[in-house]
mmCIF file of C-alpha atoms in Angstrom:
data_model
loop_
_atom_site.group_PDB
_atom_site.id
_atom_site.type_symbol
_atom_site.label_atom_id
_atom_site.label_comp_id
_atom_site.label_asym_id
_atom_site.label_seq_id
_atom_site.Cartn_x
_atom_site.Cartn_y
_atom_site.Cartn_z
ATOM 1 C CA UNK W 1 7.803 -56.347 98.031
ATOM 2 C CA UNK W 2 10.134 -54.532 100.282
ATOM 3 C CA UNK W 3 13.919 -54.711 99.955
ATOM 4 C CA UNK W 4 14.895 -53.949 96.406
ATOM 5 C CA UNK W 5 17.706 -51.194 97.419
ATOM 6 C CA UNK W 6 21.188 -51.651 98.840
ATOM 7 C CA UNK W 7 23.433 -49.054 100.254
ATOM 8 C CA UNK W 8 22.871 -45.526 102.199
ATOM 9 C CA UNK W 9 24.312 -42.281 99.852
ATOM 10 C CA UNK W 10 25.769 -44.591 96.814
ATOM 11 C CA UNK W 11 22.386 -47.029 96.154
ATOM 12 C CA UNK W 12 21.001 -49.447 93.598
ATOM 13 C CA UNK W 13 17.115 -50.655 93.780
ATOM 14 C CA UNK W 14 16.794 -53.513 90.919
ATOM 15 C CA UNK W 15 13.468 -54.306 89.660
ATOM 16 C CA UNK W 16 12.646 -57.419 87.310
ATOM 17 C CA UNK W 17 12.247 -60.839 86.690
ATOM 18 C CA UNK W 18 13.666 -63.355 85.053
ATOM 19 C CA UNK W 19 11.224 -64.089 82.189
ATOM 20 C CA UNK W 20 9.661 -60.370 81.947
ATOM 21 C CA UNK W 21 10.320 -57.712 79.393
ATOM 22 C CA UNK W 22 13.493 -56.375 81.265
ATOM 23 C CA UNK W 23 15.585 -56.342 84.341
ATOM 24 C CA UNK W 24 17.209 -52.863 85.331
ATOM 25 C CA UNK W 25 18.133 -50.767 88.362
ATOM 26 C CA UNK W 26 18.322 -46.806 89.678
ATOM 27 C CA UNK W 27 21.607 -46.041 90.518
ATOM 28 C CA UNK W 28 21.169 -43.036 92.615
ATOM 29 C CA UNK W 29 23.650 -41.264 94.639
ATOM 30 C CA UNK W 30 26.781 -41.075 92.552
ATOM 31 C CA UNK W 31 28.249 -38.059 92.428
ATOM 32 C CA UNK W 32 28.405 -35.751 89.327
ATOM 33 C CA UNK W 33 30.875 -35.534 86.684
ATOM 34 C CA UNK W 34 32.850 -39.048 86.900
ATOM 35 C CA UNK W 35 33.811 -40.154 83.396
ATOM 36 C CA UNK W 36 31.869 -43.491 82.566
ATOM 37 C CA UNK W 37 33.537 -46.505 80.511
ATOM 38 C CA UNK W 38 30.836 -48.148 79.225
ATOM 39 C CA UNK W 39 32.787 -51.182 77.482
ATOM 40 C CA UNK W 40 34.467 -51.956 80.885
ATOM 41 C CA UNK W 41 30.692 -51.964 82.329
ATOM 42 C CA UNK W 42 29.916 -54.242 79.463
ATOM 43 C CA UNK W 43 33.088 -56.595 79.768
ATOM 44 C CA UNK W 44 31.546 -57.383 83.413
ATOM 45 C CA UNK W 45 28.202 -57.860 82.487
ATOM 46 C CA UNK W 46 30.050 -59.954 79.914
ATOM 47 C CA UNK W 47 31.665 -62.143 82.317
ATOM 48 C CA UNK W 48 28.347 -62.645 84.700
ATOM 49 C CA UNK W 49 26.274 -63.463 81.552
ATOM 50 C CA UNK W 50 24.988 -67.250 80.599
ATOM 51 C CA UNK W 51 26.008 -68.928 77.442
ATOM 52 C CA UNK W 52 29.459 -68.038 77.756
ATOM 53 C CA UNK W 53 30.994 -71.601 78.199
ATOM 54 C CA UNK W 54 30.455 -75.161 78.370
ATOM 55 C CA UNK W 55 29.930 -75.325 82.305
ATOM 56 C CA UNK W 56 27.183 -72.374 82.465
ATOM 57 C CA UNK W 57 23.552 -72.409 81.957
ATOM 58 C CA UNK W 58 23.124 -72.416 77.676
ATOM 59 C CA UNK W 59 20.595 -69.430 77.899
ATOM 60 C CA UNK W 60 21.082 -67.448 75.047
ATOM 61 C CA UNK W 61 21.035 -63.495 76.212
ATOM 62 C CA UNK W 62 23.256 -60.742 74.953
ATOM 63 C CA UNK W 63 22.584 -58.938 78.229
ATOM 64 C CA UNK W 64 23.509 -55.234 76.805
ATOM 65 C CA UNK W 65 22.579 -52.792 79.008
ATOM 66 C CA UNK W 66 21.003 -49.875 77.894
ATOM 67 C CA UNK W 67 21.140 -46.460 79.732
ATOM 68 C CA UNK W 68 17.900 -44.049 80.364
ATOM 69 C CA UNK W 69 19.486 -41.296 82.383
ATOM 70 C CA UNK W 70 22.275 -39.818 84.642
ATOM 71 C CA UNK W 71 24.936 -39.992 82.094
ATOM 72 C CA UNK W 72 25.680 -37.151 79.649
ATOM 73 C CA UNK W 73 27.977 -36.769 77.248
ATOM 74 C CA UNK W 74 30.276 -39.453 78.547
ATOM 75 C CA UNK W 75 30.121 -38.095 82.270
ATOM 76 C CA UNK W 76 27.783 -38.738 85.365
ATOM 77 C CA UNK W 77 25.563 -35.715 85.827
ATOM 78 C CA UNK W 78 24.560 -36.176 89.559
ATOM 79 C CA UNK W 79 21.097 -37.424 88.812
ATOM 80 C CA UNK W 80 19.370 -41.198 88.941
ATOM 81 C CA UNK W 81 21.175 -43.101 86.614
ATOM 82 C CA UNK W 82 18.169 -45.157 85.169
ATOM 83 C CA UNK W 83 18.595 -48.791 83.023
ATOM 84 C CA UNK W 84 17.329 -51.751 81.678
ATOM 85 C CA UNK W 85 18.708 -55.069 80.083
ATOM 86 C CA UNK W 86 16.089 -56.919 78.199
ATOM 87 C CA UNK W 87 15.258 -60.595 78.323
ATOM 88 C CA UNK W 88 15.625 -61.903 74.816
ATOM 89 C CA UNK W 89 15.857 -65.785 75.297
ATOM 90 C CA UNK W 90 13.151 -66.876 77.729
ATOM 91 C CA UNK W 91 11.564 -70.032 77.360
ATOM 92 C CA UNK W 92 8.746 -69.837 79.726
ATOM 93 C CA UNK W 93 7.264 -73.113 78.619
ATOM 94 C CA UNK W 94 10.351 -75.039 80.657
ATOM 95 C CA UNK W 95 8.709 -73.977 84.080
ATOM 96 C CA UNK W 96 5.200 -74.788 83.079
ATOM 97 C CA UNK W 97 5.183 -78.001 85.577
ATOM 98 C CA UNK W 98 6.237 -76.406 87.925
ATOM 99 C CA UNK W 99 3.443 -73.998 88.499
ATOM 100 C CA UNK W 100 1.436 -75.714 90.891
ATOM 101 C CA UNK W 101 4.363 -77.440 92.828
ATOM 102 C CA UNK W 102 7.163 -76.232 95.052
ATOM 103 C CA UNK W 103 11.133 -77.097 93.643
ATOM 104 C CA UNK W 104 13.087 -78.238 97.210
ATOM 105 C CA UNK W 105 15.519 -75.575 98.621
ATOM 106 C CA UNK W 106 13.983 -73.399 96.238
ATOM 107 C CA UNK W 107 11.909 -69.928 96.957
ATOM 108 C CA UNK W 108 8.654 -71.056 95.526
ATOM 109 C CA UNK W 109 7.027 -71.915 98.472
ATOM 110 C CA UNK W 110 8.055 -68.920 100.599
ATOM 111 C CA UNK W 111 7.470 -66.800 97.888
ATOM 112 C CA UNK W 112 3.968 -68.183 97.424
ATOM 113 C CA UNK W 113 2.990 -68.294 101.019
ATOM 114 C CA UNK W 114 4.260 -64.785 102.070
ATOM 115 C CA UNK W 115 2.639 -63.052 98.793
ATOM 116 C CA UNK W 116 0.326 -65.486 97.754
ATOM 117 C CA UNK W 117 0.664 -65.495 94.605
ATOM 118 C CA UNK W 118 4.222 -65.815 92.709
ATOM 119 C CA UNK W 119 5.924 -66.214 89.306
ATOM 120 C CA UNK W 120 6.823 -69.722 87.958
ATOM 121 C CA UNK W 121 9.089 -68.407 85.418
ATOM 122 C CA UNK W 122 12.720 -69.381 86.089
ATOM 123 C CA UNK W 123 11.994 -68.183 89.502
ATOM 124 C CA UNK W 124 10.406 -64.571 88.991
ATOM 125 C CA UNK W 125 12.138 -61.678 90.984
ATOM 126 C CA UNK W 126 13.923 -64.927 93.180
ATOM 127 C CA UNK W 127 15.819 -65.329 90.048
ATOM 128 C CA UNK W 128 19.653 -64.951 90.079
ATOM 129 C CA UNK W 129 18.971 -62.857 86.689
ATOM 130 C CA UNK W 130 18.577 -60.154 89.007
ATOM 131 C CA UNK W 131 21.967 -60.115 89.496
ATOM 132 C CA UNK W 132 23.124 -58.707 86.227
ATOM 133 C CA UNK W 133 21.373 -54.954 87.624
ATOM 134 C CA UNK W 134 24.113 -55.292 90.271
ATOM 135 C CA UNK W 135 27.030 -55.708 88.257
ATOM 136 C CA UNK W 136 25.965 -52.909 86.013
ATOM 137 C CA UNK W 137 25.920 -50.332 89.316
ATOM 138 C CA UNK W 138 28.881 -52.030 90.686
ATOM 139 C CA UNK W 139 30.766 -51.486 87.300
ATOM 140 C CA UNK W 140 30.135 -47.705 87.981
ATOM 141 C CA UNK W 141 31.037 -48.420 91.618
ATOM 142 C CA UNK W 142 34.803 -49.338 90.708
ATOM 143 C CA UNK W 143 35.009 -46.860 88.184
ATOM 144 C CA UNK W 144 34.343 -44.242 91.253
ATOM 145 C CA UNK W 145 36.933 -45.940 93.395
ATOM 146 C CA UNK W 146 39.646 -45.568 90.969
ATOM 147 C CA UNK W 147 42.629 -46.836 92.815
ATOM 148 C CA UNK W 148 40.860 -49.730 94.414
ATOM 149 C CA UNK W 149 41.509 -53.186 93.116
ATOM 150 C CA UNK W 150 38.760 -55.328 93.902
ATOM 151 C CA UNK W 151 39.573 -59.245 91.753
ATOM 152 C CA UNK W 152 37.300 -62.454 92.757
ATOM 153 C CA UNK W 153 38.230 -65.461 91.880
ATOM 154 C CA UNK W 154 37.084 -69.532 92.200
ATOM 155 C CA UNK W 155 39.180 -71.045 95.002
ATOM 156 C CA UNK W 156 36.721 -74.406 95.189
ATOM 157 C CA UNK W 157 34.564 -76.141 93.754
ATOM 158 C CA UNK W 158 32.946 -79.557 96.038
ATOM 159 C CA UNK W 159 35.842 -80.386 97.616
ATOM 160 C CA UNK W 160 38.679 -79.447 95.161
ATOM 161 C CA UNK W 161 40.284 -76.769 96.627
ATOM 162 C CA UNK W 162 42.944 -74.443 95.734
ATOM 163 C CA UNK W 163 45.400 -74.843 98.000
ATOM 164 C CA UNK W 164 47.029 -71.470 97.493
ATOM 165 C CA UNK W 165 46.803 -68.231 98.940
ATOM 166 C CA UNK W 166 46.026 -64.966 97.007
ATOM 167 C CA UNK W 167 49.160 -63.523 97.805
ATOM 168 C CA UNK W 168 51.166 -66.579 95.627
ATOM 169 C CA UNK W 169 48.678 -66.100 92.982
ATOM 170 C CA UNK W 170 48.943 -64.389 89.443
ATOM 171 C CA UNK W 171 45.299 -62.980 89.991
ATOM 172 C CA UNK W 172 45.578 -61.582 86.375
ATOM 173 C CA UNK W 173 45.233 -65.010 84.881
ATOM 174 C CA UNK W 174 41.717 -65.385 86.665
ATOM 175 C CA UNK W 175 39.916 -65.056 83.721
ATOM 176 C CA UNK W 176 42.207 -67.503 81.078
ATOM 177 C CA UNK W 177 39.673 -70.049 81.537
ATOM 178 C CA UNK W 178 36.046 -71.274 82.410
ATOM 179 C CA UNK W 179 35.971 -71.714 85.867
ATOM 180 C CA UNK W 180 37.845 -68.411 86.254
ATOM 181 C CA UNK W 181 40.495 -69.614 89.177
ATOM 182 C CA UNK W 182 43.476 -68.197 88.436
ATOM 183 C CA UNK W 183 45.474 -71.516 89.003
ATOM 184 C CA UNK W 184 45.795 -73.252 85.273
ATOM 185 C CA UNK W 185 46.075 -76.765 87.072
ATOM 186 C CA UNK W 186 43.589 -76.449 88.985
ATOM 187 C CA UNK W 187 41.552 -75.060 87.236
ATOM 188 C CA UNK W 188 41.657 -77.584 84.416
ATOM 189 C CA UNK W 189 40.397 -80.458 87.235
ATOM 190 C CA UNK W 190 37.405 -78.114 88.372
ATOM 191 C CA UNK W 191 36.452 -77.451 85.060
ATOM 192 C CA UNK W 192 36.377 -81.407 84.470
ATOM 193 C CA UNK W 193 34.493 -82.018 87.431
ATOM 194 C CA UNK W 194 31.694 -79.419 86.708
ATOM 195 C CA UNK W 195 30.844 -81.042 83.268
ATOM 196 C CA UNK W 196 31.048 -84.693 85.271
ATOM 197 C CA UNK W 197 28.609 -83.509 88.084
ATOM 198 C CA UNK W 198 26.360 -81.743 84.886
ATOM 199 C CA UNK W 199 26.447 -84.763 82.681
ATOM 200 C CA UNK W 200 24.793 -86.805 85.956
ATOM 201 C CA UNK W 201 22.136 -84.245 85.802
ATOM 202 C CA UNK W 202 23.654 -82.461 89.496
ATOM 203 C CA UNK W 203 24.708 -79.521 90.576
ATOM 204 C CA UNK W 204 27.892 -78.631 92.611
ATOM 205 C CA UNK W 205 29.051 -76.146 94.862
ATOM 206 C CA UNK W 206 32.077 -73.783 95.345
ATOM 207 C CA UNK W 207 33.654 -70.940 97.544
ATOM 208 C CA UNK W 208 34.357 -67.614 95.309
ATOM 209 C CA UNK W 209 37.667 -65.505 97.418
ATOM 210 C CA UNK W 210 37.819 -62.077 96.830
ATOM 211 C CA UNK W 211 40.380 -59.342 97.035
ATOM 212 C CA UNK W 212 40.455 -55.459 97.397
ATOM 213 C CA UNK W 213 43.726 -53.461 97.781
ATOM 214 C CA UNK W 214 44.534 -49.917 98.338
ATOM 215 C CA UNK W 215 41.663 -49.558 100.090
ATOM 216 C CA UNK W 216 42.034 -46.186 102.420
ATOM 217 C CA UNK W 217 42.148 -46.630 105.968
ATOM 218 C CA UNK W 218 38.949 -45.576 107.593
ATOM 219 C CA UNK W 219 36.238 -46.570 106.165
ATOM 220 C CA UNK W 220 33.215 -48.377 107.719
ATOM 221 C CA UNK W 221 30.920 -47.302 110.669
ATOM 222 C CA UNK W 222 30.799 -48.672 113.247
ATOM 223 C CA UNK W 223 28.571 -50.090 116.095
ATOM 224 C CA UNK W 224 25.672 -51.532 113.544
ATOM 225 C CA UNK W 225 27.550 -50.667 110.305
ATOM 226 C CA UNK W 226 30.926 -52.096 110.280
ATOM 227 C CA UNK W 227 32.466 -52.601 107.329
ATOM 228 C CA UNK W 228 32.947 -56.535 107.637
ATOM 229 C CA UNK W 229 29.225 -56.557 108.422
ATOM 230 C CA UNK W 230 28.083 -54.662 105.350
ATOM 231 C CA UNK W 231 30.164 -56.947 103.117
ATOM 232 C CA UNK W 232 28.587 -59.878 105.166
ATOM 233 C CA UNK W 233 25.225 -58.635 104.175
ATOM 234 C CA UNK W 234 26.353 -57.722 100.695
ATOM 235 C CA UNK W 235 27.491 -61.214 99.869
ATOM 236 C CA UNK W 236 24.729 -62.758 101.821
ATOM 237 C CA UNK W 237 21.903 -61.142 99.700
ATOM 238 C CA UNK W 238 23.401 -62.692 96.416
ATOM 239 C CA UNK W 239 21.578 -66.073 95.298
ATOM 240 C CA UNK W 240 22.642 -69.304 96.646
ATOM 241 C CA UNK W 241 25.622 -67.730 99.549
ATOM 242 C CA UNK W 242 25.368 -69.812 102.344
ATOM 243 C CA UNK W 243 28.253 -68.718 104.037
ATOM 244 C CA UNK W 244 30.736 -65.590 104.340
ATOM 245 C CA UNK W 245 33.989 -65.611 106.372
ATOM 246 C CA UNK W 246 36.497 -62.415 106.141
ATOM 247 C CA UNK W 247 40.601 -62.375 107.433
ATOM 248 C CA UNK W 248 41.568 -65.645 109.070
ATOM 249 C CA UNK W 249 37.701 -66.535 109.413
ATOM 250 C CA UNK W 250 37.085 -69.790 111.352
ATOM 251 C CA UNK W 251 40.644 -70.851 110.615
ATOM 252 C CA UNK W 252 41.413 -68.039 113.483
ATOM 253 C CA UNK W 253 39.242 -70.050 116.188
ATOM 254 C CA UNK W 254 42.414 -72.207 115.829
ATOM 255 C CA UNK W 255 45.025 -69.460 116.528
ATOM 256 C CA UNK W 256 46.147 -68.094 119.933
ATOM 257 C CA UNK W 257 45.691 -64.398 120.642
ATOM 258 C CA UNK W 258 49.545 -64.021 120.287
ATOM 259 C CA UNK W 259 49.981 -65.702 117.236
ATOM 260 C CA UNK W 260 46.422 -63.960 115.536
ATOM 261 C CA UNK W 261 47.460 -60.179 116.228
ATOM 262 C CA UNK W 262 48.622 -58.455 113.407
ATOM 263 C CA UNK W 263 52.253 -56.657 114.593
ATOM 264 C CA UNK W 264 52.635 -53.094 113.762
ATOM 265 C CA UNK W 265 55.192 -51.477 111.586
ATOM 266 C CA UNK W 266 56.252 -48.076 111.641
ATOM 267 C CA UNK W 267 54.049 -46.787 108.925
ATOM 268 C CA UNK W 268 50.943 -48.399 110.478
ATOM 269 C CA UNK W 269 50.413 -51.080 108.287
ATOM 270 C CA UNK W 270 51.058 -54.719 109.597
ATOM 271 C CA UNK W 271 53.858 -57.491 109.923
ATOM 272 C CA UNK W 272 50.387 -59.787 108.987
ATOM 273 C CA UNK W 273 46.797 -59.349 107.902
ATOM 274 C CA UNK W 274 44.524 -61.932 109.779
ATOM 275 C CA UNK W 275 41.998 -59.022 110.388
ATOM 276 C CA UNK W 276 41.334 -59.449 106.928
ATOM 277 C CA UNK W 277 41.775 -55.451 106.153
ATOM 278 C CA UNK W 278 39.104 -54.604 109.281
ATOM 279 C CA UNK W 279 40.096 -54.135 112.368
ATOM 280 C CA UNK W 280 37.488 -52.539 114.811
ATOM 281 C CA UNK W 281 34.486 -52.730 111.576
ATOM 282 C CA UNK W 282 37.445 -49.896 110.214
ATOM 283 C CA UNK W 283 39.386 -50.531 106.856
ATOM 284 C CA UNK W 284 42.891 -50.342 108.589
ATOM 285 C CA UNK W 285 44.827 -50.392 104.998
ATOM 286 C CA UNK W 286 45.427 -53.760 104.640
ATOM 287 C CA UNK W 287 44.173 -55.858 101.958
ATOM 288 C CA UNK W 288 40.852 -56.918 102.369
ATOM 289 C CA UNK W 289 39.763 -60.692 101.544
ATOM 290 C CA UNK W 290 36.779 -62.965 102.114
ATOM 291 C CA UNK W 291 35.199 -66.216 101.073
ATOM 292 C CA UNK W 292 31.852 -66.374 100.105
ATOM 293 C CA UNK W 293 30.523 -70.426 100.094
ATOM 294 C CA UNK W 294 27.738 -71.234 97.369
ATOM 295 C CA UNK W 295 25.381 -73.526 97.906
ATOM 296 C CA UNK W 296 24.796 -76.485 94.923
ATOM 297 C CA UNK W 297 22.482 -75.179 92.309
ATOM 298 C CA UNK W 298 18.601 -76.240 93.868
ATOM 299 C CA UNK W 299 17.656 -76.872 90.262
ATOM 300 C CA UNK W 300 18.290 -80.911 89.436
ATOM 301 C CA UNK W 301 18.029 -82.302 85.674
ATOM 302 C CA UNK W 302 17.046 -85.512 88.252
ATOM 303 C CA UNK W 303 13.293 -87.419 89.176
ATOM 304 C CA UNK W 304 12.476 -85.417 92.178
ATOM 305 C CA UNK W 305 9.724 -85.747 94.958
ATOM 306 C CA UNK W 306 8.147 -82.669 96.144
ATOM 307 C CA UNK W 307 4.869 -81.247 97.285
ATOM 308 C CA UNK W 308 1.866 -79.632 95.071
ATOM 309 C CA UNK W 309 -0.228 -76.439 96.072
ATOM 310 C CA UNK W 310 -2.644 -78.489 98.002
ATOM 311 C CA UNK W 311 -0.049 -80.531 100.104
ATOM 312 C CA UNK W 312 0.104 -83.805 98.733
ATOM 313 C CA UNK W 313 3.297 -85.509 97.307
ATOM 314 C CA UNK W 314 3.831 -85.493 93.435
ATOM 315 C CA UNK W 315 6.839 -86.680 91.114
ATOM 316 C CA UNK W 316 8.615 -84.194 88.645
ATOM 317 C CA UNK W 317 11.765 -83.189 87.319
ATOM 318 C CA UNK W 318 13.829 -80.244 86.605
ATOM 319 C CA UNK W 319 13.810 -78.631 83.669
ATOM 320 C CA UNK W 320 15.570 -75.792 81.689
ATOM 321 C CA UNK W 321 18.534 -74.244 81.291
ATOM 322 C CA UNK W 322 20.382 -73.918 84.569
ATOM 323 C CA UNK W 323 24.113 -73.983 85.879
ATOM 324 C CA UNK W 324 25.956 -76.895 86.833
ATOM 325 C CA UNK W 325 27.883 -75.102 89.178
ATOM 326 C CA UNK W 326 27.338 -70.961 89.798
ATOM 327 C CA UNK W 327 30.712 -69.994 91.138
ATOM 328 C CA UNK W 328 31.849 -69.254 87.109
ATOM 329 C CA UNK W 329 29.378 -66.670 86.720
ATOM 330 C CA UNK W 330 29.088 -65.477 90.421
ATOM 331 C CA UNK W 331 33.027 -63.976 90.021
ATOM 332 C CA UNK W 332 31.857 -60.819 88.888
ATOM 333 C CA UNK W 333 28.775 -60.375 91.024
ATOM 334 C CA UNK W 334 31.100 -60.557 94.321
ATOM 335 C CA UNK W 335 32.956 -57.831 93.120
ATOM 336 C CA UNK W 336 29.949 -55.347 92.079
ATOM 337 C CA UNK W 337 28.955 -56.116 95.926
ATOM 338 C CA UNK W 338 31.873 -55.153 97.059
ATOM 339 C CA UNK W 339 32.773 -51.911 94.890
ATOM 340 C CA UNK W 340 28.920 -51.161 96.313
ATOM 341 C CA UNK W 341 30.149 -51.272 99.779
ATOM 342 C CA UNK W 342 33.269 -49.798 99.815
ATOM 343 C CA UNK W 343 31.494 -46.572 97.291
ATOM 344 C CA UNK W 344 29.071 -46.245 99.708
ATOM 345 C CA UNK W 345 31.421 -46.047 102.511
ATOM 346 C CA UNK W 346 33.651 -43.871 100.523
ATOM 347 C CA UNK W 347 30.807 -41.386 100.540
ATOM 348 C CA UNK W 348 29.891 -41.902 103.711
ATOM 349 C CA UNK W 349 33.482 -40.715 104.851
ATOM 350 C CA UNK W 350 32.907 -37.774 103.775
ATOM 351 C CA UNK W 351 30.781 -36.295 106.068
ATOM 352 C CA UNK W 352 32.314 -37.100 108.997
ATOM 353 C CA UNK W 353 34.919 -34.451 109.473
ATOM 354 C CA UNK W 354 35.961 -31.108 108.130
#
């Protein structure tokens, strides 16, 4: 299986699956000698793991990482920086009837056709488990950035938005609750409406906005490699993103060219931001900001119809422990991706000029 690594100088590869021994990454690329918090990498992991409230999946796992190499003495030493976090709560046994069938909008039968031969387990490598290895490297990622506030938040769940924008937000209150939107009201009514749509044995979707200031001017490269795109493919890659949009998105389609072009000042910042902090696949400065969409969680506690190994139709149901809605948890992965990005891009930067 090909595709396990993201990013060019600053790069994880994850390895894993949901119901093996461990799930882990090599974090290679990060330069030497950067002082490493490891409670503020476990307060993210923290905030991505399941169990933590009434509207996430009830699996049981501590999710402590544990570190192999690359750190010494409180300090990265320029080498691989090996981990693992071990699976402690896996109940197998829930995905038994699924092994010869294929769940709907699910990667069973891909993964089965391309490789021939796949793992039932809550999903195997397809599982959004994985995910924890990226918030461990993107933990290190904002710690390297330093001055670069990156802060995700829910802004919908089905159709109950927040009808706010960042910028009239107290982002700090983010994570006072559940659903982690940092809009008490609202979030109060979303956090409702998850535990409605779970007790009916569905799923629900959500859009997850995310913020990064003081972001330096410059970085991204373009034609193939602009900075938009990579944060495109970054959010893309996580589980269950259907959709990315970054600055005034398709809202802009709306706009004319005089009222979408962000006015200069003096300093070279500008009068507005519909570029979204990219102008040109360039950071220009500005904040940058983007919606990711999530799809509904393909796993129903619901009488299903699907298809078997051999083709023909068969009845099941879901089974498990699975999220009612994954925007909650999802918070902190958008973030990792996108200290990922803008690390690697940091590097990147410089070697382009004396």
């Amino acid at each position: 299986m090909a595709g396990n690594t993201f990013g060019n100088l600053f790069k994880i590869t994850t390895f894993g699956e949901s119901h093996g021994v461990a799930i882990g990454g090599v974090l290679d690329g990060c330069p030497s000698g950067l002082e490493i918090d490891l409670e503020a990498i476990q307060r993210d992991l923290n905030r991505r793991k399941p169990g933590q409230s009434a509207i996430v999946t009830q699996r049981k796992e501590p999710d402590e990482v544990e570190f192999f190499s690359g750190i010494f003495e409180g300090k990265t030493t320029g080498t691989p920086i090996g981990f693992a976090i071990h699976n402690t709560n896996q109940k197998s046994k829930d995905y038994g009837h699924i092994k010869d069938s294929y769940r709907p909008s699910h990667a069973d039968y891909v993964y089965d056709k391309k490789y021939g031969f796949r793992d039932y387990r809550g999903g195997g490598r397809s599982s959004a488990r994985e995910t924890a290895s990226r918030v461990v490297a993107g933990a290190i990622a904002k710690q390297f950035l330093k001055d670069v506030e990156i802060n995700a938040f829910v802004s919908q769940v089905g159709d109950m938005k927040l009808e706010k924008s960042y910028l009239d937000l107290d982002l700090s209150l983010t994570e006072s609750n559940a659903v982690r939107c940092p809009d008490p009201e609202t979030a109060a009514r979303m956090e409702e409406y998850i535990k409605s749509v779970k007790k009916d044995g569905d799923t629900i979707g959500g859009i997850i906005t995310c913020v990064a200031k003081n972001v330096p001017v410059g970085l991204g490269e373009p034609v193939f490699d602009k900075l938009h795109a990579e944060l495109g493919k970054a959010m893309l890659s996580i589980n269950a993103v259907k959709g990315f949009e970054y600055g005034s998105g398709f809202e802009g389609v709306k706009m004319k060219g005089s009222q979408h072009n962000d006015q200069f000042n003096t300093d070279g910042s500008t009068k507005t931001n519909h570029s979204g902090g990219v102008q040109g696949g360039i950071s220009n400065g500005m904040d940058i900001y983007f919606n990711v969409a999530f799809k509904p969680v393909a796993t129903i506690i619901q009488a299903y119809e699907t298809i078997n190994k051999e083709g023909n139709k068969v009845q099941t149901q879901g089974k498990g422990r699975h999220d009612p809605c994954v925007v909650p948890r999802a918070v902190p992965i958008v973030e990792a991706m996108t200290a990922l990005v803008l690390a690697d891009y940091a590097l990147l930067n410089r070697t382009i000029k004396l």
